[in-house]
Coordinates of C-alpha atoms and ligand atoms in Angstrom, one line a residue:
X1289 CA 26.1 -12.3 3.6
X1290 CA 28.0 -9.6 4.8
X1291 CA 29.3 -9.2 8.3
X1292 CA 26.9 -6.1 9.2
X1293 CA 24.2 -8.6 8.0
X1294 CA 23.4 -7.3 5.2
X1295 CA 23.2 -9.7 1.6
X1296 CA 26.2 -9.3 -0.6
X1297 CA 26.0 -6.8 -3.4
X1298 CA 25.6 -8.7 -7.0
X1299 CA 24.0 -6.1 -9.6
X1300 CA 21.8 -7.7 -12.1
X1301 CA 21.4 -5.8 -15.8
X1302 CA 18.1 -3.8 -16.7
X1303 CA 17.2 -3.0 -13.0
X1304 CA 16.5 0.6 -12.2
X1305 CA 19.1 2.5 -9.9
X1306 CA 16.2 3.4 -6.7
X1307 CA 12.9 2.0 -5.8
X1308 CA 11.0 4.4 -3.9
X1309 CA 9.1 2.0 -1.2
X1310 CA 5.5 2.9 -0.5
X1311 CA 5.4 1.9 3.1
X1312 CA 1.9 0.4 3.8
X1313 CA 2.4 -1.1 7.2
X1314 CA 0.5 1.4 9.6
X1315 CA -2.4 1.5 7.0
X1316 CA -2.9 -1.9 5.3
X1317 CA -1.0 -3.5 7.9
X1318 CA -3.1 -2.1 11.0
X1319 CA -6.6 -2.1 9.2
X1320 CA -7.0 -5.4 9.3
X1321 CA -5.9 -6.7 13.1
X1322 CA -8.7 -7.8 15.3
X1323 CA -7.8 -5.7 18.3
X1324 CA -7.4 -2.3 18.0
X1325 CA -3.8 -0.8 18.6
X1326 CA -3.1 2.2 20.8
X1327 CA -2.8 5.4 19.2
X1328 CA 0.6 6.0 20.9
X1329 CA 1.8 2.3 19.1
X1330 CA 0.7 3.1 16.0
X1331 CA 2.4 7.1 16.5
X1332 CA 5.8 5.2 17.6
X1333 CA 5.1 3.0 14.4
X1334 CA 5.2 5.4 12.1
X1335 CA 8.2 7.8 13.7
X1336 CA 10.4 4.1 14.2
X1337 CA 9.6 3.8 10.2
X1338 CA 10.6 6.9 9.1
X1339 CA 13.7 6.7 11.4
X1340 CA 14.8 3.7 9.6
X1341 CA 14.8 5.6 6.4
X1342 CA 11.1 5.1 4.7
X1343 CA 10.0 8.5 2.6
X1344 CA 6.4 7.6 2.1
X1345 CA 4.8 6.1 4.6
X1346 CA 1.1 5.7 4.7
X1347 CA -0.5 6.7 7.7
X1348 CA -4.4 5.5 7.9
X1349 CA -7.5 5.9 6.1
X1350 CA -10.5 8.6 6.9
X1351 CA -13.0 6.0 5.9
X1352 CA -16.1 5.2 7.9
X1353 CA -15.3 4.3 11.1
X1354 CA -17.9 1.8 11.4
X1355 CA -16.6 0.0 8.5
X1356 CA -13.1 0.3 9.8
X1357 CA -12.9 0.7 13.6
X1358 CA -9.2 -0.2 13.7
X1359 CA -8.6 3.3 11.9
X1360 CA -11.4 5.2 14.0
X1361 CA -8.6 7.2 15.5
X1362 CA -7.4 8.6 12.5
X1363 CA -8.0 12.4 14.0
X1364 CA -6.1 11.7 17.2
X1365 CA -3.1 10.2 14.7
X1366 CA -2.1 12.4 11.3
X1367 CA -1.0 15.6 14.1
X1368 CA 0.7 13.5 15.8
X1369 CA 2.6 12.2 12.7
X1370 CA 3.7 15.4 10.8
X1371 CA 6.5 17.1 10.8
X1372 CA 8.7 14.5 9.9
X1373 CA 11.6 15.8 7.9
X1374 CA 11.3 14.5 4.4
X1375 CA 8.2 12.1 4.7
X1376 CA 5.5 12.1 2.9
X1377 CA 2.0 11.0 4.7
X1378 CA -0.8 9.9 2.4
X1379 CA -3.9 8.9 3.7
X1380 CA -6.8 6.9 2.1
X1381 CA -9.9 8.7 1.5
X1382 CA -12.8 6.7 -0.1
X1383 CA -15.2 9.8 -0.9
X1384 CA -15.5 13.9 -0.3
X1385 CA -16.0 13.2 3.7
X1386 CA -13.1 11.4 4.1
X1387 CA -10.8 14.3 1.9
X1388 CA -12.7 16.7 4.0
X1389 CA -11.5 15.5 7.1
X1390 CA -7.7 14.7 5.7
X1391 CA -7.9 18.3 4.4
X1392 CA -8.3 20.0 7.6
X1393 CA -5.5 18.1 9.4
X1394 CA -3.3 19.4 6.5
X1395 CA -2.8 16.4 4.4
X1396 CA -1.0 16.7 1.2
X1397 CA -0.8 13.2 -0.1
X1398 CA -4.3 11.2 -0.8
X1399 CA -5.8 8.3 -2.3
X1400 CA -8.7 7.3 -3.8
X1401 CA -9.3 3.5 -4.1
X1402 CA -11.0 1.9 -6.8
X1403 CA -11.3 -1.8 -8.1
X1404 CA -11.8 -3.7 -11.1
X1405 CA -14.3 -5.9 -10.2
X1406 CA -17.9 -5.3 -9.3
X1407 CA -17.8 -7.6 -6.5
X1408 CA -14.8 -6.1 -4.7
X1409 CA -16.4 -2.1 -5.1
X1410 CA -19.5 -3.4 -3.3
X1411 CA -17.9 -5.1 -0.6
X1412 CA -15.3 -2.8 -0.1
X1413 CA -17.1 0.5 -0.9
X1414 CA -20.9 -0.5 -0.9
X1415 CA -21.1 0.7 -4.5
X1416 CA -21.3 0.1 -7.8
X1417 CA -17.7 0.0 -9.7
X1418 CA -19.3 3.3 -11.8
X1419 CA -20.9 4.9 -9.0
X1420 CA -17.0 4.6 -6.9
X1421 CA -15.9 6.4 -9.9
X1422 CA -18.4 8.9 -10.2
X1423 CA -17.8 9.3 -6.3
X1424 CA -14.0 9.5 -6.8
X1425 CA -13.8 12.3 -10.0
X1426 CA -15.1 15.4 -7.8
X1427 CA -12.6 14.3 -4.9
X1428 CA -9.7 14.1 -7.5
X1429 CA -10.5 17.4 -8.6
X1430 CA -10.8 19.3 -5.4
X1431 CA -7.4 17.4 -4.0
X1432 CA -5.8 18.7 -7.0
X1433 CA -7.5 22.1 -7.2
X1434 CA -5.9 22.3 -3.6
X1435 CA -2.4 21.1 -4.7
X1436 CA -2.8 18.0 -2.8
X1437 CA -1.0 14.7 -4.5
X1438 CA -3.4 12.3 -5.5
X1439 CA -2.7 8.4 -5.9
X1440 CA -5.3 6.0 -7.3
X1441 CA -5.6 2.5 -6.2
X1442 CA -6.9 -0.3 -8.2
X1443 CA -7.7 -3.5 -6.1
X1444 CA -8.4 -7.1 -7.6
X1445 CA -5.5 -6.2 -10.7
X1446 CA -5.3 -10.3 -10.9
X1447 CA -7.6 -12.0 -9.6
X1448 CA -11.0 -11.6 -7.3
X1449 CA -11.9 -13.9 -4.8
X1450 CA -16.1 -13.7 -5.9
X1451 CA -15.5 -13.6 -9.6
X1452 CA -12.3 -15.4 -10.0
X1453 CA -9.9 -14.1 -12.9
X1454 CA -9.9 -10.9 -13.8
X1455 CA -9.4 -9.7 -18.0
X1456 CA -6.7 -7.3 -17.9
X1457 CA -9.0 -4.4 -20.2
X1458 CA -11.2 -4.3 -16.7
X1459 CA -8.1 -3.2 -14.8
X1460 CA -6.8 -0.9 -18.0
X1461 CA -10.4 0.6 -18.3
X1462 CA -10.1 1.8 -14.3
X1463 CA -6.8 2.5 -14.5
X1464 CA -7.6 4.9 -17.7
X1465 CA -10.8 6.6 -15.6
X1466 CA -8.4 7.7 -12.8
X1467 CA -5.4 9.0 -14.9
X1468 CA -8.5 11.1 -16.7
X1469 CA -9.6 12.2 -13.1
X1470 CA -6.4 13.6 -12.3
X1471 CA -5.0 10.8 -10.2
X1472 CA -1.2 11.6 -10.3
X1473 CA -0.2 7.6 -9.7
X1474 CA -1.8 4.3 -9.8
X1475 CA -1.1 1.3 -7.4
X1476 CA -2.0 -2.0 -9.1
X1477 CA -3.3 -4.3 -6.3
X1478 CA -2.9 -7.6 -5.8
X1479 CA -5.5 -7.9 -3.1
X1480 CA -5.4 -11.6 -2.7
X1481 CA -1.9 -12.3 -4.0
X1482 CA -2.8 -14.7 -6.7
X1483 CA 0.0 -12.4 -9.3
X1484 CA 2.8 -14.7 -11.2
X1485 CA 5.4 -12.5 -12.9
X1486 CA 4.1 -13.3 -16.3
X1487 CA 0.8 -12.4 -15.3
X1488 CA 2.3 -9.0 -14.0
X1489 CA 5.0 -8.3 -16.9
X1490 CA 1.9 -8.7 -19.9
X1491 CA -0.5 -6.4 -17.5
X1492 CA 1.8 -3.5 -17.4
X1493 CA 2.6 -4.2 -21.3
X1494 CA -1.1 -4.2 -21.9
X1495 CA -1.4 -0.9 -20.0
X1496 CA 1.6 0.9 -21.9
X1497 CA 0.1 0.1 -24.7
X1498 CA -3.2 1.2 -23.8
X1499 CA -1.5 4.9 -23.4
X1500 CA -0.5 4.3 -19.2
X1501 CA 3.2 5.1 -18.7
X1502 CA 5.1 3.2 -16.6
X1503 CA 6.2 5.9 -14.4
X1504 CA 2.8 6.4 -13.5
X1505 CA 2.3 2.9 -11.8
X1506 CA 3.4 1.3 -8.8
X1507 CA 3.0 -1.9 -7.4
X1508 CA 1.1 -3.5 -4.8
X1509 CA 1.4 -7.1 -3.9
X1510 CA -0.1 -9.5 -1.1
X1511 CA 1.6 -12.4 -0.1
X1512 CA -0.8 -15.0 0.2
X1513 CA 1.5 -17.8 -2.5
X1514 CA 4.5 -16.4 -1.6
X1515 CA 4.7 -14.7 -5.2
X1516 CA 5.3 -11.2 -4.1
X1517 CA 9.0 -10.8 -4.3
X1518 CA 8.8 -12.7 -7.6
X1519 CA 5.8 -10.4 -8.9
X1520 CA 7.6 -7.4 -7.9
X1521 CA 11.0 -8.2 -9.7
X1522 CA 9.0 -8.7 -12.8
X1523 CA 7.5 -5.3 -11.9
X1524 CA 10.9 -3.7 -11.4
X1525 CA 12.7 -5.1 -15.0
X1526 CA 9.8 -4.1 -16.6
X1527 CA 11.0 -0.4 -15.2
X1528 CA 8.6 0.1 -12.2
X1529 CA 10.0 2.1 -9.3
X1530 CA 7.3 2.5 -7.2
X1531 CA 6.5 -0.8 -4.6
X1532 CA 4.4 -0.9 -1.8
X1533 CA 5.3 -2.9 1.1
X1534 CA 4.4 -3.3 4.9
X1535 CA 7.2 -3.6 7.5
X1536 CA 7.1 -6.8 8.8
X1537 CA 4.4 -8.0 6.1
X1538 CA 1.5 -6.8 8.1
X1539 CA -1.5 -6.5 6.1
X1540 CA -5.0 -7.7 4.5
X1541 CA -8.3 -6.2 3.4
X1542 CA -11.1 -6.8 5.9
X1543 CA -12.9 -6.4 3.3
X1544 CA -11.9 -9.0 1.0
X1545 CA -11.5 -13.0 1.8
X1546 CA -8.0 -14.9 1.8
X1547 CA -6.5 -11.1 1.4
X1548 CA -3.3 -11.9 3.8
X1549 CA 0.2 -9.8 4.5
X1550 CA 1.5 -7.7 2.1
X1551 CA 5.4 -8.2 0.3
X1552 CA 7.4 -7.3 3.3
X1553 CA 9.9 -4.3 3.6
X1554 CA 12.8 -6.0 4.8
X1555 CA 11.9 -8.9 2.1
X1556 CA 11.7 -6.2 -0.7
X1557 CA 14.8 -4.1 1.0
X1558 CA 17.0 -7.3 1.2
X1559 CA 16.8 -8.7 -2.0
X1560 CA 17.1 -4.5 -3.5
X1561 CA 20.5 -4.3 -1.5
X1562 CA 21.7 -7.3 -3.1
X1563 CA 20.4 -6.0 -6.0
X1564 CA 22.7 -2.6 -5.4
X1565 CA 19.2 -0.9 -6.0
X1566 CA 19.0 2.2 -3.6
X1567 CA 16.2 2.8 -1.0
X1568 CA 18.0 5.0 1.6
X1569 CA 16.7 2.4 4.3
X1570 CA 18.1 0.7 6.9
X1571 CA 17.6 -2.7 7.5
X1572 CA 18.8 -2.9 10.6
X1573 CA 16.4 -0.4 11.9
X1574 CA 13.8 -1.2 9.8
X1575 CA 13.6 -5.2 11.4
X1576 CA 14.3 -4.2 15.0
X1577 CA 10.9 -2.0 14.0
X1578 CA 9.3 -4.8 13.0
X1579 CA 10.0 -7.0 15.9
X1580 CA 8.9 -4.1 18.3
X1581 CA 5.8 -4.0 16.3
X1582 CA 5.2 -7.9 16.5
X1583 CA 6.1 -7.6 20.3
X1584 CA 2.6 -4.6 20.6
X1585 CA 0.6 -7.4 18.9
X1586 CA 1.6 -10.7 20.3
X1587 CA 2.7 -12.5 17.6
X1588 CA 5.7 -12.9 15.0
X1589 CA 6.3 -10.9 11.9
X1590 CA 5.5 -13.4 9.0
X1591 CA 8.6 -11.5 7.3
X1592 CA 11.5 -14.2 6.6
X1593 CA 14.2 -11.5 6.6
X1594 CA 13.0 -10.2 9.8
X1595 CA 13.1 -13.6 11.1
X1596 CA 16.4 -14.5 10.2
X1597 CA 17.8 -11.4 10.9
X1598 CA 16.5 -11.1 14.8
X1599 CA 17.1 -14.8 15.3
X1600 CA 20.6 -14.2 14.5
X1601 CA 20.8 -11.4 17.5
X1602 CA 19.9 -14.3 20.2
Ligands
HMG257 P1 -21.7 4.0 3.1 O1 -22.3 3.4 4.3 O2 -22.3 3.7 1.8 O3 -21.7 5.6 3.3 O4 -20.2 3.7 3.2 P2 -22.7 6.7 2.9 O5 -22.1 7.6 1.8 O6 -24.1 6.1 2.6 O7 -22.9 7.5 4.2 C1 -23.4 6.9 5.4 C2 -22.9 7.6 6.6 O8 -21.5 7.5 6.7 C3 -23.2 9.1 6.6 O9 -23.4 9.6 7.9 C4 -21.9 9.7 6.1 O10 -21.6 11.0 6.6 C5 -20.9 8.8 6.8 P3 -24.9 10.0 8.4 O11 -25.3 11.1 7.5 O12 -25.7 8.7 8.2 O13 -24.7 10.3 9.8 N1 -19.6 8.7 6.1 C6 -18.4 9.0 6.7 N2 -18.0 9.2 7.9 C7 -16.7 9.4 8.1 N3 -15.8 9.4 7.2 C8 -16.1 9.1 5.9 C9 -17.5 8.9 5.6 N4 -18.2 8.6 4.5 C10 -19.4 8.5 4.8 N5 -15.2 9.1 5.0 C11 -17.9 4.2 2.6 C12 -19.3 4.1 2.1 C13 -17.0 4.3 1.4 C14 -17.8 5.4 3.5 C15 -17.6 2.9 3.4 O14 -17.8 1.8 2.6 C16 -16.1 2.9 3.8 O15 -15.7 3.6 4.7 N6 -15.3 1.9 3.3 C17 -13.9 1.8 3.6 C18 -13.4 0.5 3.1 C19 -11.9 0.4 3.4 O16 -11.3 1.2 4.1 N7 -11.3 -0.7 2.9 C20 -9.9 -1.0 3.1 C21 -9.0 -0.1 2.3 S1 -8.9 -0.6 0.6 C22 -7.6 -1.9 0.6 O17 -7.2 -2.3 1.6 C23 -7.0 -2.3 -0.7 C24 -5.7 -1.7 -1.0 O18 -4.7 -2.0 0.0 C25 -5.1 -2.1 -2.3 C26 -5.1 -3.6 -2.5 O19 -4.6 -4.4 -1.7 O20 -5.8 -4.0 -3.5 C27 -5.8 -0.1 -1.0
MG258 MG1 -3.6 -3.9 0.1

C-alpha cells in the first residue's frame, strides 16, 4: 500500500483501460433501509458522490410510493440533484407513470427493470414476466422518441430465491426483448448474489453468441457470498466496462428475500487502482462519504475498504 493509502499499482494483462462505475448507492442502497432518510441526507449523498468523482450516479426510482415509501420523495429530490457538472442522473421507472413523472423533472437517463423469472416480476412488479414487457416497450419508445437514454435491468441473471437456478436462455430471451425495445444498455443483476465467475464468464459468452454485444452489458452484483469482486473481475476480462456498485455497499431489494448489499465502490475502486484501471474517483473522498453516510443511519458501512481505510485515520 502506498503512503496516500491507496493499493500499489500492479497491471494485470487483458483488463480494459476504464471502468465506468454505475453508482447505485442512493437508489438500491436507500430503497431498502427501514427508516426513511431525510431528503437533505440523501441530497448531500448524492452531491458528496459526485464530488468524489462518480459520473453516473443513480438517483431514486418514480415507482409507487406505497410499494416503496423510502423513495416517496423522489419529487422533492431529482431538482435538487441536477446541475452537477458532468453527472449523469438516471432514475428507475417501472411503467409510463413513473417516465411521466421523471420526464417533467427533466430526466435524461431512465431505466426500465425487468427479470427473468416469473416469480421475481410478480413480487417485484405485480405482473407477469410478459405483461412487465408489454408494459416496458411503449415506455422504451417514448424515452427514446424524447432522446432520453434508456438502460434495461434484468434481475435474478443467476439465481432466484422462489425458483432457485435460473437457465441462462431465460435471462438471454429478456435481455433480447429489451435490446429490441430500444433499451440502449442492459444491467445483469445478481439480485441475491449467488454469481461465481464461471457462472458469469459462460452467461455473457452465451449472450454474445446469442447476438448481445458486450458493450451493451454492464454488471450488477450483490454481495450476499462475498462473490462480487470475484464476479465482477470475471465480468471485466471478459471485456465489460460497465459495473454497478453502491458506496459503502448499501443495498438490497425489498422486494426479494436474502437480497443484501451491493459490490461496494471503494471495494470495486481499490482493487481497479491496483489494477491501474481508470475511474476518475477518489478514494479518499469516496470512503470519508461513506462513513458520513453510515454516521445518518447508525450503523457501519459493510465495505472492507471503507473499514480499513477509516480505521487507519483513528
Ligand atoms: P400496481 O399496484 O400493479 O400498479 O403496481 P397499477 O398499475 O395497478 O396502478 C395502481 C395505482 O398506482 C394507480 O393509482 C396508478 O396510477 C398508481 P390509482 O389510479 O389507483 O390512484 N401508480 C403509480 N403511482 C406513482 N408512480 C408510479 C405508478 N405506477 C402506478 N410509477 C408498480 C405496479 C410497478 C407501480 C409497483 O409494483 C411498483 O412501484 N413497483 C416498484 C418495485 C421496485 O421499485 N423495486 C425495487 C427496484 S428493482 C431492484 O432493486 C433490482 C435492481 O437493483 C437490479 C438487481 O439487483 O437485480 C434494479
Ligand atoms: Mg440491485
Amino acid at each position: 500500500m502506498t503512503a496516500d493509502g491507496l493499493p500499489m499499482t500492479r497491471p494485470a494483462p487483458g483488463l480494459p483501460a476504464r471502468v465506468r462505475i454505475h453508482e447505485v448507492g442512493a437508489r438500491d442502497g436507500l430503497q431498502n433501509e427501514q427508516a426513511t432518510v431525510p431528503t437533505d441526507v440523501k441530497a448531500e449523498f448524492v452531491h458528496r458522490l459526485a464530488d468524489a468523482g462518480l459520473t453516473t450516479i443513480e438517483a431514486t426510482s418514480f415507482v409507487h410510493p406505497k410499494w416503496v415509501p423510502q423513495l416517496a420523495d423522489a419529487e422533492e429530490l431529482f431538482p435538487r440533484l441536477t446541475g452537477l457538472p458532468g453527472v449523469n442522473l438516471p432514475v428507475l421507472v417501472p411503467n409510463r407513470r413513473g417516465l411521466d413523472r421523471a420526464l417533467a423533472l427533466g430526466a435524461r437517463h431512465v431505466a426500465v427493470f425487468a427479470s427473468a423469472t416469473e416469480s421475481f416480476a410478480k413480487a417485484n412488479l405485480n405482473r407477469t414476466l410478459d405483461d412487465s414487457l408489454a408494459v416496458f416497450a411503449p415506455v422504451v419508445r417514448h424515452a427514446k422518441d424524447t432522446g432520453v437514454h434508456v438502460r434495461g435491468y434484468v434481475s435474478m441473471c443467476f439465481g432466484d430465491p422462489w425458483e432457485g437456478p435460473v437457465e441462462p436462455a431465460q435471462v438471454v430471451r429478456v435481455c433480447a426483448a429489451l435490446r429490441d425495445m430500444g433499451c440502449d444498455e442492459l444491467s445483469l443483476g445478481d439480485t441475491i448474489g449467488v454469481a461465481t465467475p464461471g457462472h458469469v464468464r459462460d452467461l455473457l459468452a452465451l449472450l454474445n453468441a446469442e447476438g448481445v454485444p458486450t458493450e451493451a452489458l454492464g454488471v450488477h452484483f450483490h454481495d450476499t457470498y462475498g462473490q462480487a469482486l470475484a464476479n465482477t473481475l470475471a465480468a471485466l476480462q471478459h471485456g465489460v466496462t460497465t459495473v454497478d456498485a453502491s458506496a459503502g455497499g448499501l443495498g438490497g431489494c425489498p422486494f426479494a428475500k436474502s437480497a443484501t448489499g451491493n459490490l461496494a465502490t471503494e471495494d470495486l475502486v481499490w482493487m481497479l487502482r491496483g489494477l491501474g484501471i481508470e475511474t476518475g474517483v477518489d478514494l479518499g473522498r469516496l470512503t470519508a462519504t461513506s462513513v458520513w453516510m453510515a454516521e445518518q443511519l447508525g450503523r457501519p458501512s459493510p465495505s472492507r475498504t471503507v473499514r480499513a481505510l477509516s480505521s487507519k485515520d483513528q
